[in-house]
Short mmCIF file of C-alpha atoms in Angstrom, two decimals:
data_model
loop_
_atom_site.label_atom_id
_atom_site.label_comp_id
_atom_site.label_asym_id
_atom_site.label_seq_id
_atom_site.Cartn_x
_atom_site.Cartn_y
_atom_site.Cartn_z
CA MET A 955 0.41 0.22 0.03
CA GLY A 956 2.79 2.30 0.91
CA ALA A 957 4.94 1.26 -2.44
CA GLY A 958 1.81 1.86 -4.32
CA THR A 959 1.08 5.37 -2.79
CA ALA A 960 5.05 6.42 -3.46
CA THR A 961 4.44 5.26 -7.19
CA ARG A 962 1.24 7.29 -7.73
CA ARG A 963 2.61 10.33 -6.12
CA ALA A 964 5.84 9.87 -8.37
CA ALA A 965 3.69 9.35 -11.49
CA GLY A 966 2.03 13.00 -10.29
CA HIS A 967 5.48 14.65 -9.97
CA TYR A 968 6.26 13.07 -13.40
CA TRP A 969 3.08 14.51 -15.21
CA LEU A 970 3.20 18.05 -13.18
CA PHE A 971 7.08 18.46 -14.15
CA LEU A 972 6.05 17.22 -18.03
CA LYS A 973 3.65 19.91 -18.35
CA MET A 974 5.80 22.63 -16.69
CA GLY A 975 8.13 21.33 -19.89
CA ILE A 976 5.13 22.00 -22.27
CA ARG A 977 4.96 25.17 -21.38
CA SER A 978 8.40 26.27 -21.66
CA GLN A 979 8.68 25.09 -25.38
CA THR A 980 5.45 26.70 -26.70
CA VAL A 981 7.14 29.56 -28.33
CA TYR A 982 9.13 29.69 -31.15
CA SER A 983 6.57 27.77 -33.14
CA PHE A 984 8.53 29.02 -36.79
CA ASP A 985 11.46 27.41 -35.42
CA SER A 986 9.58 24.16 -34.96
CA ALA A 987 7.93 23.93 -37.87
CA LEU A 988 11.20 24.51 -40.09
CA LEU A 989 12.94 21.73 -38.00
CA LEU A 990 10.46 19.48 -38.54
CA VAL A 991 10.82 20.44 -42.30
CA ALA A 992 14.48 19.76 -42.19
CA VAL A 993 14.30 16.82 -40.56
CA VAL A 994 12.03 14.72 -42.38
CA PHE A 995 13.91 16.27 -45.43
CA LEU A 996 17.00 14.18 -44.02
CA ASN A 997 15.24 11.24 -43.36
CA VAL A 998 13.68 11.15 -47.10
CA VAL A 999 16.77 11.92 -48.37
CA ASP A 1000 19.10 8.91 -46.43
CA LEU A 1001 15.74 6.83 -47.49
CA SER A 1002 16.23 7.94 -51.17
CA LEU A 1003 19.79 7.04 -51.46
CA LEU A 1004 19.44 3.55 -49.51
CA GLY A 1005 16.68 3.06 -52.37
CA VAL A 1006 19.21 4.23 -54.89
CA ILE A 1007 21.76 1.85 -53.73
CA LEU A 1008 19.12 -1.39 -53.35
CA SER A 1009 17.72 -0.91 -56.25
CA ARG A 1010 20.39 -0.89 -58.63
CA PHE A 1011 21.95 -4.29 -55.81
CA SER A 1012 19.56 -6.53 -55.08
CA ASN A 1013 20.00 -6.99 -51.51
CA LEU A 1014 22.42 -6.09 -48.92
CA GLY A 1015 23.80 -8.60 -46.96
CA GLY A 1016 20.86 -11.01 -47.70
CA TRP A 1017 18.37 -7.88 -47.13
CA THR A 1018 16.25 -6.37 -49.61
CA LEU A 1019 15.53 -2.70 -50.22
CA TRP A 1020 12.68 -3.09 -47.98
CA GLU A 1021 13.53 -4.75 -45.31
CA VAL A 1022 16.34 -2.28 -44.93
CA VAL A 1023 13.66 0.89 -45.03
CA LEU A 1024 11.90 -1.00 -42.26
CA LEU A 1025 15.60 -1.50 -40.30
CA TYR A 1026 15.83 2.70 -40.76
CA SER A 1027 12.14 3.00 -40.06
CA LEU A 1028 12.14 1.10 -36.65
CA TYR A 1029 15.81 3.01 -35.47
CA LEU A 1030 13.84 6.16 -36.33
CA ALA A 1031 10.43 5.59 -34.21
CA ALA A 1032 12.49 4.32 -31.17
CA LEU A 1033 14.67 7.31 -31.31
CA GLY A 1034 11.82 9.23 -31.61
CA VAL A 1035 10.16 8.05 -28.81
CA GLN A 1036 13.22 8.32 -26.80
CA ASN A 1037 13.46 11.90 -27.86
CA LEU A 1038 9.79 12.70 -27.05
CA PHE A 1039 10.16 12.04 -23.19
CA THR A 1040 14.33 11.84 -22.06
CA LEU A 1041 16.26 13.97 -24.99
CA HIS A 1042 17.03 16.12 -22.56
CA LEU A 1043 19.19 13.39 -20.62
CA ASN A 1044 22.15 14.29 -23.03
CA LEU A 1045 22.53 17.71 -20.73
CA ILE A 1046 22.79 15.89 -17.72
CA ASP A 1047 26.56 17.36 -17.54
CA THR A 1048 25.25 20.45 -18.24
CA TYR A 1049 22.52 20.33 -15.38
CA VAL A 1050 25.74 19.20 -12.81
CA ARG A 1051 27.87 22.18 -13.79
CA ASP A 1052 25.02 25.09 -13.84
CA GLY A 1053 23.48 23.64 -10.17
CA THR A 1054 20.04 22.44 -11.85
CA LEU A 1055 20.83 19.13 -9.94
CA ASP A 1056 21.25 20.81 -6.84
CA GLN A 1057 17.52 22.68 -6.87
CA MET A 1058 16.48 19.15 -8.09
CA LEU A 1059 18.01 17.73 -5.11
CA VAL A 1060 16.51 20.10 -2.23
CA ARG A 1061 13.10 19.17 -3.55
CA PRO A 1062 11.67 15.92 -1.96
CA VAL A 1063 11.20 14.13 -5.25
CA SER A 1064 13.47 11.24 -6.26
CA PRO A 1065 16.35 13.55 -8.42
CA LEU A 1066 15.94 10.36 -11.19
CA VAL A 1067 11.91 10.67 -11.68
CA GLN A 1068 12.29 14.61 -11.94
CA MET A 1069 15.45 14.95 -14.24
CA LEU A 1070 13.54 11.78 -16.55
CA GLY A 1071 10.38 14.75 -16.54
CA LYS A 1072 12.21 17.35 -16.43
CA GLU A 1073 11.30 17.84 -20.12
CA PHE A 1074 8.84 16.77 -22.96
CA HIS A 1075 9.74 17.50 -26.11
CA TYR A 1076 6.56 17.04 -28.12
CA ARG A 1077 8.12 19.47 -30.76
CA ASN A 1078 9.79 15.82 -31.69
CA LEU A 1079 6.73 13.97 -31.92
CA ILE A 1080 6.56 13.91 -36.12
CA HIS A 1081 10.09 14.34 -36.57
CA HIS A 1082 11.61 11.43 -35.97
CA LEU A 1083 8.29 9.22 -34.84
CA GLY A 1084 6.15 10.22 -37.35
CA THR A 1085 8.26 9.66 -40.16
CA GLY A 1086 9.64 6.26 -38.66
CA LEU A 1087 5.86 5.13 -38.30
CA VAL A 1088 5.23 5.88 -41.89
CA GLY A 1089 8.63 4.22 -43.35
CA ILE A 1090 7.49 0.96 -41.41
CA VAL A 1091 3.76 0.83 -42.81
CA LEU A 1092 5.08 1.63 -46.27
CA ALA A 1093 7.83 -0.69 -45.73
CA ALA A 1094 5.59 -3.43 -44.29
CA ASP A 1095 2.91 -3.21 -47.33
CA ARG A 1096 6.01 -3.54 -50.17
CA LEU A 1097 7.21 -6.94 -48.12
CA GLY A 1098 3.40 -8.07 -47.41
CA LEU A 1099 3.29 -8.28 -44.10
CA THR A 1100 -0.17 -8.44 -42.34
CA TRP A 1101 -0.63 -6.64 -39.34
CA THR A 1102 -1.94 -9.45 -37.29
CA PRO A 1103 -2.06 -8.85 -33.54
CA GLY A 1104 0.81 -10.77 -33.07
CA ARG A 1105 3.24 -8.76 -35.45
CA LEU A 1106 1.07 -5.44 -34.16
CA ALA A 1107 2.33 -6.46 -30.43
CA ILE A 1108 5.76 -6.95 -31.51
CA LEU A 1109 5.82 -3.89 -33.31
CA VAL A 1110 5.16 -1.93 -30.46
CA LEU A 1111 6.80 -3.70 -27.76
CA SER A 1112 9.64 -3.16 -30.16
CA ILE A 1113 9.29 0.46 -30.30
CA LEU A 1114 9.11 1.26 -26.70
CA GLY A 1115 12.23 -1.47 -25.73
CA GLY A 1116 14.09 0.43 -28.76
CA SER A 1117 13.65 3.50 -26.77
CA ALA A 1118 14.17 2.39 -23.43
CA VAL A 1119 17.64 0.84 -24.89
CA LEU A 1120 18.16 4.31 -26.15
CA THR A 1121 17.05 5.62 -22.91
CA GLY A 1122 19.34 3.78 -20.93
CA ILE A 1123 22.18 3.91 -22.75
CA VAL A 1124 22.02 8.27 -22.83
CA LEU A 1125 21.69 7.98 -19.33
CA GLY A 1126 24.42 5.98 -18.15
CA LEU A 1127 26.62 7.69 -20.75
CA SER A 1128 25.54 11.10 -19.33
CA SER A 1129 25.72 10.42 -15.63
CA LEU A 1130 29.64 9.66 -16.57
CA ALA A 1131 29.63 13.31 -15.84
CA PHE A 1132 29.45 13.04 -11.87
CA TRP A 1133 33.02 12.16 -12.49
CA THR A 1134 34.52 13.58 -15.89
CA VAL A 1135 32.17 17.19 -15.77
CA GLU A 1136 32.06 16.59 -19.40
CA SER A 1137 30.24 14.13 -20.53
CA GLN A 1138 28.11 14.93 -23.83
CA VAL A 1139 31.21 13.72 -25.78
CA PHE A 1140 30.57 10.15 -24.87
CA GLY A 1141 26.93 10.38 -26.73
CA TYR A 1142 28.97 11.91 -28.81
CA GLY A 1143 31.38 9.01 -29.40
CA THR A 1144 28.65 6.61 -30.37
CA LEU A 1145 27.18 8.74 -33.15
CA GLN A 1146 29.07 6.74 -36.11
CA LEU A 1147 27.91 3.63 -34.45
CA GLN A 1148 24.12 4.62 -34.08
CA GLU A 1149 24.28 6.04 -37.64
CA VAL A 1150 25.29 2.14 -38.83
CA VAL A 1151 23.38 0.12 -37.13
CA GLN A 1152 20.14 2.31 -38.67
CA HIS A 1153 21.48 2.40 -42.23
CA TYR A 1154 22.50 -1.37 -42.34
CA PRO A 1155 21.87 -4.60 -41.29
CA ALA A 1156 24.66 -5.21 -38.75
CA HIS A 1157 25.86 -8.93 -39.72
CA ILE A 1158 27.33 -7.69 -42.29
CA PHE A 1159 30.07 -6.40 -40.28
CA GLY A 1160 30.93 -9.55 -38.86
CA THR A 1161 30.33 -11.58 -35.75
CA TRP A 1162 31.91 -9.66 -33.40
CA PHE A 1163 30.37 -6.25 -34.53
CA VAL A 1164 26.82 -7.82 -34.28
CA ARG A 1165 28.24 -9.08 -30.43
CA LEU A 1166 29.23 -5.14 -29.68
CA VAL A 1167 25.82 -3.78 -30.55
CA THR A 1168 23.91 -6.67 -28.61
CA PHE A 1169 25.85 -6.73 -25.65
CA VAL A 1170 27.72 -3.70 -24.84
CA LEU A 1171 26.62 -0.94 -26.96
CA PRO A 1172 22.79 -3.06 -27.55
CA PHE A 1173 21.81 -0.49 -30.34
CA ALA A 1174 20.91 -3.71 -32.26
CA PHE A 1175 17.90 -3.67 -29.93
CA LEU A 1176 16.19 -0.34 -31.61
CA ASN A 1177 16.43 -2.09 -35.12
CA TYR A 1178 18.34 -5.20 -35.90
CA TYR A 1179 16.54 -7.93 -34.15
CA PRO A 1180 13.14 -6.60 -34.34
CA VAL A 1181 13.11 -6.16 -38.25
CA LEU A 1182 14.09 -10.56 -37.73
CA ALA A 1183 11.17 -11.10 -35.44
CA LEU A 1184 8.94 -8.94 -37.34
CA VAL A 1185 9.79 -10.38 -40.97
CA GLY A 1186 9.28 -14.04 -39.38
CA ARG A 1187 13.47 -14.39 -39.37
CA ALA A 1188 14.02 -14.92 -36.12
CA GLN A 1189 16.24 -17.84 -36.28
CA GLN A 1190 18.74 -16.15 -38.38
CA ALA A 1191 19.47 -13.64 -34.86
CA GLY A 1192 22.21 -14.96 -32.87
CA HIS A 1193 19.43 -16.82 -30.80
CA PRO A 1194 15.76 -16.45 -32.04
CA PHE A 1195 14.92 -15.28 -28.44
CA LEU A 1196 16.95 -12.03 -29.22
CA ALA A 1197 14.80 -11.03 -31.95
CA TYR A 1198 12.23 -11.14 -29.17
CA ALA A 1199 14.13 -9.30 -26.39
CA SER A 1200 14.01 -5.77 -27.08
CA PRO A 1201 11.66 -5.11 -23.75
CA LEU A 1202 13.62 -7.21 -21.76
CA ALA A 1203 16.82 -5.57 -23.31
CA GLY A 1204 15.47 -1.55 -22.63
CA VAL A 1205 14.29 -3.08 -18.92
CA LEU A 1206 17.99 -3.85 -18.56
CA ALA A 1207 19.60 -0.89 -20.12
CA VAL A 1208 17.58 1.34 -17.98
CA ALA A 1209 18.50 -0.47 -15.06
CA ALA A 1210 21.62 -0.16 -15.97
CA GLY A 1211 21.64 3.39 -16.73
CA ALA A 1212 19.89 4.26 -13.24
CA LEU A 1213 22.89 2.42 -11.48
CA VAL A 1214 25.45 4.26 -12.86
CA TRP A 1215 23.40 7.64 -12.17
CA ARG A 1216 23.08 6.41 -8.80
CA ALA A 1217 26.64 5.51 -8.36
CA GLY A 1218 27.62 8.74 -9.23
CA LEU A 1219 25.00 10.88 -7.58
CA ARG A 1220 26.54 9.59 -4.63
CA ARG A 1221 29.80 10.56 -4.92
CA TYR A 1222 28.09 13.94 -6.00
CA GLN A 1223 29.83 17.11 -4.60
CA SER A 1224 28.11 20.57 -6.02
CA THR A 1225 30.57 22.06 -8.29
CA GLY A 1226 29.21 25.28 -6.60
CA SER A 1227 28.33 27.00 -9.48
CA MET B 764 56.82 46.52 -54.11
CA SER B 765 58.00 46.26 -50.66
CA SER B 766 53.89 47.63 -49.51
CA ALA B 767 52.81 44.64 -51.61
CA THR B 768 55.22 42.23 -49.84
CA ALA B 769 54.07 44.32 -46.20
CA THR B 770 50.39 43.11 -46.98
CA VAL B 771 51.49 39.79 -47.76
CA GLY B 772 53.92 39.22 -44.72
CA ARG B 773 50.39 40.68 -42.51
CA GLN B 774 48.21 38.16 -44.48
CA VAL B 775 50.88 35.21 -43.62
CA THR B 776 50.58 36.38 -39.83
CA LEU B 777 47.10 36.40 -39.53
CA MET B 778 46.46 33.00 -41.36
CA ARG B 779 49.58 31.92 -38.82
CA ALA B 780 47.17 33.50 -36.13
CA PHE B 781 44.09 31.82 -37.53
CA LEU B 782 45.50 28.75 -37.82
CA ARG B 783 47.08 28.15 -34.54
CA TYR B 784 43.39 29.69 -33.12
CA GLY B 785 41.99 26.53 -35.35
CA ILE B 786 44.09 23.93 -34.08
CA GLU B 787 43.62 24.96 -30.00
CA GLN B 788 39.67 25.15 -31.02
CA GLN B 789 40.11 21.31 -32.43
CA THR B 790 42.43 20.02 -29.57
CA ALA B 791 40.95 22.40 -26.62
CA TYR B 792 38.83 19.16 -25.58
CA ARG B 793 40.92 16.16 -25.68
CA ALA B 794 38.05 13.54 -25.22
CA ALA B 795 36.15 15.19 -28.12
CA TYR B 796 39.33 14.64 -30.15
CA TRP B 797 39.43 11.01 -29.44
CA ALA B 798 35.88 10.97 -29.84
CA HIS B 799 36.06 12.48 -33.50
CA LEU B 800 38.75 10.46 -34.37
CA TRP B 801 36.87 7.56 -33.48
CA ASN B 802 33.75 8.20 -35.20
CA THR B 803 35.70 8.96 -38.18
CA ALA B 804 37.32 5.74 -37.73
CA VAL B 805 33.71 3.48 -37.44
CA LYS B 806 32.69 5.56 -40.73
CA VAL B 807 35.58 4.76 -42.81
CA PHE B 808 34.98 0.71 -41.57
CA ALA B 809 31.61 0.91 -42.30
CA PHE B 810 31.93 2.52 -45.70
CA VAL B 811 34.68 -0.03 -46.69
CA VAL B 812 32.40 -3.10 -45.85
CA VAL B 813 29.51 -1.97 -47.06
CA TRP B 814 31.13 -0.85 -50.77
CA ARG B 815 32.91 -4.34 -50.43
CA THR B 816 29.73 -6.29 -49.80
CA LEU B 817 27.83 -4.56 -52.82
CA TYR B 818 30.83 -5.35 -54.76
CA ALA B 819 30.28 -9.36 -54.13
CA VAL B 820 26.74 -8.91 -55.09
CA ALA B 821 26.65 -7.28 -58.69
CA PRO B 822 30.56 -5.96 -59.89
CA ASP B 823 29.37 -5.21 -63.37
CA GLN B 824 27.16 -2.52 -61.54
CA PHE B 825 30.66 -0.16 -60.48
CA PRO B 826 32.40 1.89 -63.11
CA VAL B 827 35.48 1.36 -61.28
CA SER B 828 37.42 -1.95 -59.30
CA ARG B 829 36.99 -2.98 -56.16
CA SER B 830 39.57 -1.32 -54.51
CA GLN B 831 38.94 2.40 -56.20
CA MET B 832 35.84 1.62 -55.11
CA VAL B 833 37.37 1.04 -50.89
CA ALA B 834 39.37 4.05 -51.74
CA TYR B 835 36.66 6.05 -52.55
CA GLY B 836 35.08 4.91 -49.34
CA VAL B 837 37.99 5.54 -47.56
CA VAL B 838 38.99 8.77 -48.67
CA ALA B 839 35.21 10.29 -48.58
CA ALA B 840 34.72 8.72 -45.01
CA ILE B 841 37.56 10.74 -44.21
CA THR B 842 37.26 14.14 -46.11
CA SER B 843 33.47 14.49 -44.67
CA GLU B 844 34.83 14.18 -41.46
CA VAL B 845 37.61 16.96 -41.87
CA LEU B 846 35.41 19.27 -44.02
CA ASP B 847 32.49 19.28 -40.83
CA TRP B 848 29.88 21.17 -42.17
CA TRP B 849 27.68 21.29 -38.80
CA LYS B 850 30.46 23.30 -36.83
CA GLY B 851 31.65 25.44 -39.66
CA PRO B 852 31.09 29.33 -40.87
CA HIS B 853 27.83 29.01 -40.67
CA TYR B 854 27.79 28.02 -36.92
CA TYR B 855 30.04 31.05 -36.15
CA ILE B 856 28.24 33.71 -37.43
CA ALA B 857 24.55 32.02 -35.76
CA TYR B 858 26.48 31.61 -32.44
CA ARG B 859 28.06 35.08 -32.41
CA VAL B 860 24.82 36.75 -33.34
CA GLN B 861 23.29 35.18 -30.60
CA LEU B 862 26.23 36.20 -28.10
CA GLY B 863 26.59 39.62 -29.49
CA THR B 864 30.59 39.15 -29.76
CA ILE B 865 29.81 39.20 -33.87
CA THR B 866 30.01 43.22 -33.36
CA GLY B 867 33.61 42.30 -32.24
CA ASP B 868 34.22 40.64 -35.25
CA LEU B 869 32.94 43.58 -37.12
CA LEU B 870 35.28 46.10 -35.68
CA ARG B 871 38.50 44.30 -36.79
CA PRO B 872 40.44 46.16 -39.82
CA ILE B 873 39.95 43.24 -42.23
CA SER B 874 36.46 41.85 -43.96
CA PHE B 875 34.17 39.50 -42.12
CA PRO B 876 34.14 36.64 -44.80
CA PHE B 877 37.99 36.54 -44.86
CA GLN B 878 38.14 36.45 -40.88
CA LEU B 879 35.84 33.49 -40.85
CA PHE B 880 37.63 32.15 -43.73
CA ALA B 881 41.01 32.40 -42.40
CA ILE B 882 39.11 30.72 -38.68
CA TRP B 883 37.91 27.60 -40.75
CA THR B 884 40.87 27.08 -42.82
CA GLY B 885 42.87 26.52 -39.49
CA GLU B 886 40.40 24.52 -38.17
CA SER B 887 40.09 22.81 -41.05
CA ALA B 888 43.87 22.11 -41.15
CA ALA B 889 44.15 21.03 -37.85
CA ALA B 890 41.19 18.39 -38.01
CA LEU B 891 43.22 17.22 -41.41
CA LEU B 892 46.91 16.69 -39.54
CA LEU B 893 45.26 15.48 -36.25
CA VAL B 894 42.14 13.36 -37.83
CA GLY B 895 42.46 12.90 -41.56
CA VAL B 896 46.11 12.20 -41.54
CA PRO B 897 45.90 9.37 -38.64
CA ALA B 898 42.66 7.83 -40.02
CA PHE B 899 44.32 7.72 -43.62
CA GLY B 900 47.36 6.65 -42.03
CA GLY B 901 45.58 3.61 -39.91
CA ALA B 902 43.34 2.78 -42.78
CA ALA B 903 46.50 2.67 -45.18
CA VAL B 904 48.10 -0.10 -42.89
CA VAL B 905 45.17 -2.25 -42.48
CA LEU B 906 43.57 -2.09 -46.75
CA GLY B 907 47.18 -1.61 -48.02
CA GLY B 908 47.46 0.06 -51.86
CA ALA B 909 44.13 -0.14 -51.83
CA VAL B 910 43.41 3.38 -50.67
CA ALA B 911 46.31 4.92 -52.99
CA PRO B 912 44.92 7.47 -55.48
CA ALA B 913 44.98 6.13 -58.93
CA GLY B 914 48.33 7.69 -59.70
CA VAL B 915 50.29 10.56 -58.92
CA LEU B 916 48.94 12.84 -61.64
CA ALA B 917 45.46 11.55 -60.22
CA GLY B 918 46.58 12.27 -56.73
CA LEU B 919 47.97 15.93 -56.97
CA LEU B 920 45.17 16.70 -59.48
CA ALA B 921 42.65 15.50 -56.48
CA VAL B 922 44.50 17.25 -54.23
CA LEU B 923 43.72 20.79 -56.30
CA SER B 924 40.47 19.58 -56.89
CA PHE B 925 39.77 19.23 -52.95
CA VAL B 926 41.35 23.19 -52.54
CA VAL B 927 38.92 24.04 -55.13
CA SER B 928 35.86 22.11 -53.00
CA PHE B 929 37.02 23.95 -50.05
CA ALA B 930 36.55 27.04 -51.11
CA MET B 931 33.45 25.76 -52.52
CA LEU B 932 32.30 25.04 -49.60
CA PHE B 933 33.23 28.09 -47.08
CA CYS B 934 31.04 29.96 -49.88
CA CYS B 935 28.09 27.39 -49.62
CA SER B 936 28.47 27.61 -45.51
CA PHE B 937 28.77 31.40 -44.83
CA LEU B 938 25.79 31.74 -47.13
CA VAL B 939 24.00 29.32 -45.29
CA GLY B 940 24.94 31.35 -42.40
CA LEU B 941 23.28 34.25 -43.80
CA VAL B 942 20.37 32.85 -44.29
CA VAL B 943 20.49 32.06 -40.35
CA LEU B 944 21.36 35.53 -39.77
CA LYS B 945 17.88 36.31 -41.41
CA THR B 946 15.80 33.71 -39.89
CA LEU B 947 17.42 33.38 -36.85
CA ASN B 948 16.83 29.56 -37.14
CA LEU B 949 19.95 27.38 -36.55
CA LEU B 950 19.11 24.14 -36.39
CA GLY B 951 16.72 23.87 -38.81
CA VAL B 952 18.42 25.43 -41.67
CA MET B 953 21.43 23.14 -40.69
CA HIS B 954 19.65 20.21 -40.71
CA LEU B 955 18.24 21.02 -44.51
CA TYR B 956 21.95 22.03 -45.18
CA HIS B 957 23.50 18.94 -44.30
CA GLY B 958 20.31 16.87 -46.24
CA VAL B 959 21.35 18.81 -49.57
CA LEU B 960 25.00 17.84 -48.81
CA THR B 961 24.32 14.23 -48.33
CA LEU B 962 22.34 14.06 -51.53
CA LEU B 963 23.98 15.84 -54.24
CA SER B 964 27.55 15.73 -53.02
CA GLY B 965 28.15 12.14 -53.58
CA PHE B 966 30.29 11.90 -50.38
CA TRP B 967 28.36 8.88 -49.08
CA ILE B 968 26.17 7.05 -52.76
CA PRO B 969 28.28 8.08 -55.74
CA LEU B 970 26.65 9.91 -58.38
CA TRP B 971 27.06 7.14 -60.99
CA PHE B 972 24.38 4.99 -59.14
CA PHE B 973 21.85 7.78 -59.63
CA PRO B 974 19.02 7.69 -62.10
CA ALA B 975 18.81 9.88 -64.70
CA PRO B 976 16.81 12.83 -63.46
CA LEU B 977 18.73 13.17 -60.23
CA ARG B 978 21.96 12.57 -61.96
CA LEU B 979 21.73 15.68 -64.25
CA LEU B 980 20.42 17.70 -61.03
CA ALA B 981 23.44 16.71 -59.33
CA ASP B 982 25.56 17.17 -62.29
CA VAL B 983 24.35 21.00 -62.79
CA LEU B 984 24.18 21.98 -59.16
CA PRO B 985 27.59 22.76 -57.22
CA PHE B 986 27.81 20.40 -54.85
CA ARG B 987 28.76 17.61 -56.86
CA GLY B 988 32.47 19.69 -57.20
CA ILE B 989 32.41 19.46 -53.60
CA PHE B 990 33.11 15.80 -52.72
CA PHE B 991 32.30 13.83 -55.85
CA THR B 992 34.87 15.35 -58.27
CA PRO B 993 37.39 15.24 -56.29
CA LEU B 994 36.75 11.84 -55.16
CA SER B 995 35.93 10.35 -58.50
CA ILE B 996 39.49 11.83 -60.01
CA TYR B 997 41.43 10.42 -56.67
CA VAL B 998 40.35 6.95 -58.03
CA GLY B 999 40.90 7.52 -61.45
CA GLU B 1000 37.44 7.30 -62.32
CA LEU B 1001 37.67 11.37 -63.63
CA THR B 1002 40.34 11.70 -66.80
CA GLY B 1003 40.90 13.50 -70.06
CA THR B 1004 37.65 15.77 -71.24
CA ARG B 1005 35.71 14.49 -68.59
CA LEU B 1006 38.00 15.10 -65.81
CA GLU B 1007 38.95 19.03 -67.85
CA LEU B 1008 34.96 19.54 -67.64
CA ALA B 1009 34.50 18.27 -64.27
CA LEU B 1010 37.49 20.96 -62.99
CA LEU B 1011 35.76 23.58 -64.88
CA HIS B 1012 32.65 22.80 -63.48
CA GLN B 1013 34.21 23.54 -59.88
CA VAL B 1014 35.80 26.62 -60.86
CA VAL B 1015 33.02 28.38 -62.49
CA TRP B 1016 31.08 27.23 -59.85
CA LEU B 1017 33.70 28.63 -57.22
CA GLY B 1018 33.46 31.67 -59.14
CA LEU B 1019 29.47 32.12 -59.12
CA LEU B 1020 29.45 31.66 -55.39
CA ILE B 1021 32.26 34.38 -54.06
CA LEU B 1022 30.42 36.73 -56.39
CA ALA B 1023 27.28 35.83 -54.16
CA VAL B 1024 29.10 35.80 -51.23
CA ARG B 1025 30.46 39.17 -51.27
CA TRP B 1026 26.76 40.52 -52.82
CA ALA B 1027 24.83 38.88 -49.98
CA TRP B 1028 27.56 40.15 -47.53
CA ALA B 1029 27.44 43.67 -48.35
CA VAL B 1030 23.50 43.61 -48.48
CA MET B 1031 23.64 41.66 -44.88
CA ARG B 1032 25.80 44.31 -43.78
CA ARG B 1033 23.92 46.86 -43.79
CA ARG B 1034 20.64 45.57 -42.54
CA LEU B 1035 22.02 43.29 -39.45
CA VAL B 1036 20.82 43.55 -36.31
CA VAL B 1037 22.53 42.39 -33.43
CA GLN B 1038 20.58 40.91 -30.81
CA GLY B 1039 22.42 40.56 -27.57
CA GLY B 1040 25.42 40.89 -25.58
#
């Protein structure tokens, strides 16, 4: 009962912080519109170029054009959901430096809940998530995949799981700021790796690469494994279970990220600014 | 005569100062430098694997040999990291306008475009030395002769072509910076710019794979001069008359872009409203 009340209170607080975050972003509508057009354009460019290549070459590592489109779009969708809720986690180092974290520590609410709910980036709603969903629907249609309840469940759970994986990774890497003060560089250091996982089927880079993006920085759970599940080729994953494991990977990644956060917070002394 | 020498001497001193500034900018955060080098290595690795995989599927689709395609991928990955168009002159302009410190830039007795060009040259030279050279060296160790240019002449002409492309990219970024000045929106404009370069410059997918209408568009516009032309020269795909025409395309567009920069800056500086401070 006590735990239930605490959870409800935390959820209430989360909602309150989200509302404040939304209000802080309602200005600058021209900026939002332009950014939306630009991000959609950029994704269309990437997909078109992949289309140019794959219409010439029947496949990339055994994957056809529309399977690669599905791969790319699933990544976008998961990235979109993560960006909606936790984009600001990239800024943990800034919050540590400028004293925003100190404000959170004096409030009688879990600092992690405050950090997660600090903003809701609804401007990113269509950017990635929308583009990703359009790509998924298109690709599924071309691949002749029908939306059975089972497949729909795999899709939704994979997107949510993938976004949790990303949140966990970002939370973990950004929380290194407690030791290094600067931490955005760690996220920056995974940028090309993410690009690679988003654009190409991971196995063409070798087994070691698949292991790297499965066990160390598990980006493959955003798109590579879910695609195998969706197109019914789960047996091509190292273990068929992996194809359905994005939700579990998400839980593990967030837990790992939260551990780094907590370890960091324990040794935290304000920078005094 | 002596005054001309003095002018040249002053320019050299200035360039040296800006070069030093560029190197400092590139190395101020050591962790960021290593992350940049790591990202470049990952990009090179990805490009090489993708082209080799595709080559295994259908070699007849390529107008070049397997090792030429690998060379294209390696140099494309590295040069597109060295000539970074996310943090170029346009970013500097937007940033300085927001801070209000652009007033200081405008007070200096050298033209603002030249200052930016000098700073960007310094930063790019530093990136070339600190990121480009080690990345290329690493690729050469792993891949051997495959990364070498088609020949000595092809190599030299590619360097020349990259110099022109460097100036072209500066002009494009500067013009984008002026658009940012006008709209005060950096992120959206930068994403659009990145999309255009990704599509039309050939640093990712070479233009020879493009369907006819897109190829025509890319051929006419300046952006292919930024990566596709020098890269095609480097791997020896462009030779003879086609090479001369491609260089001419680059030089003509550079001339037009320089005129555009001069004109746009002349108009804009009169209308400039400094925001912050």
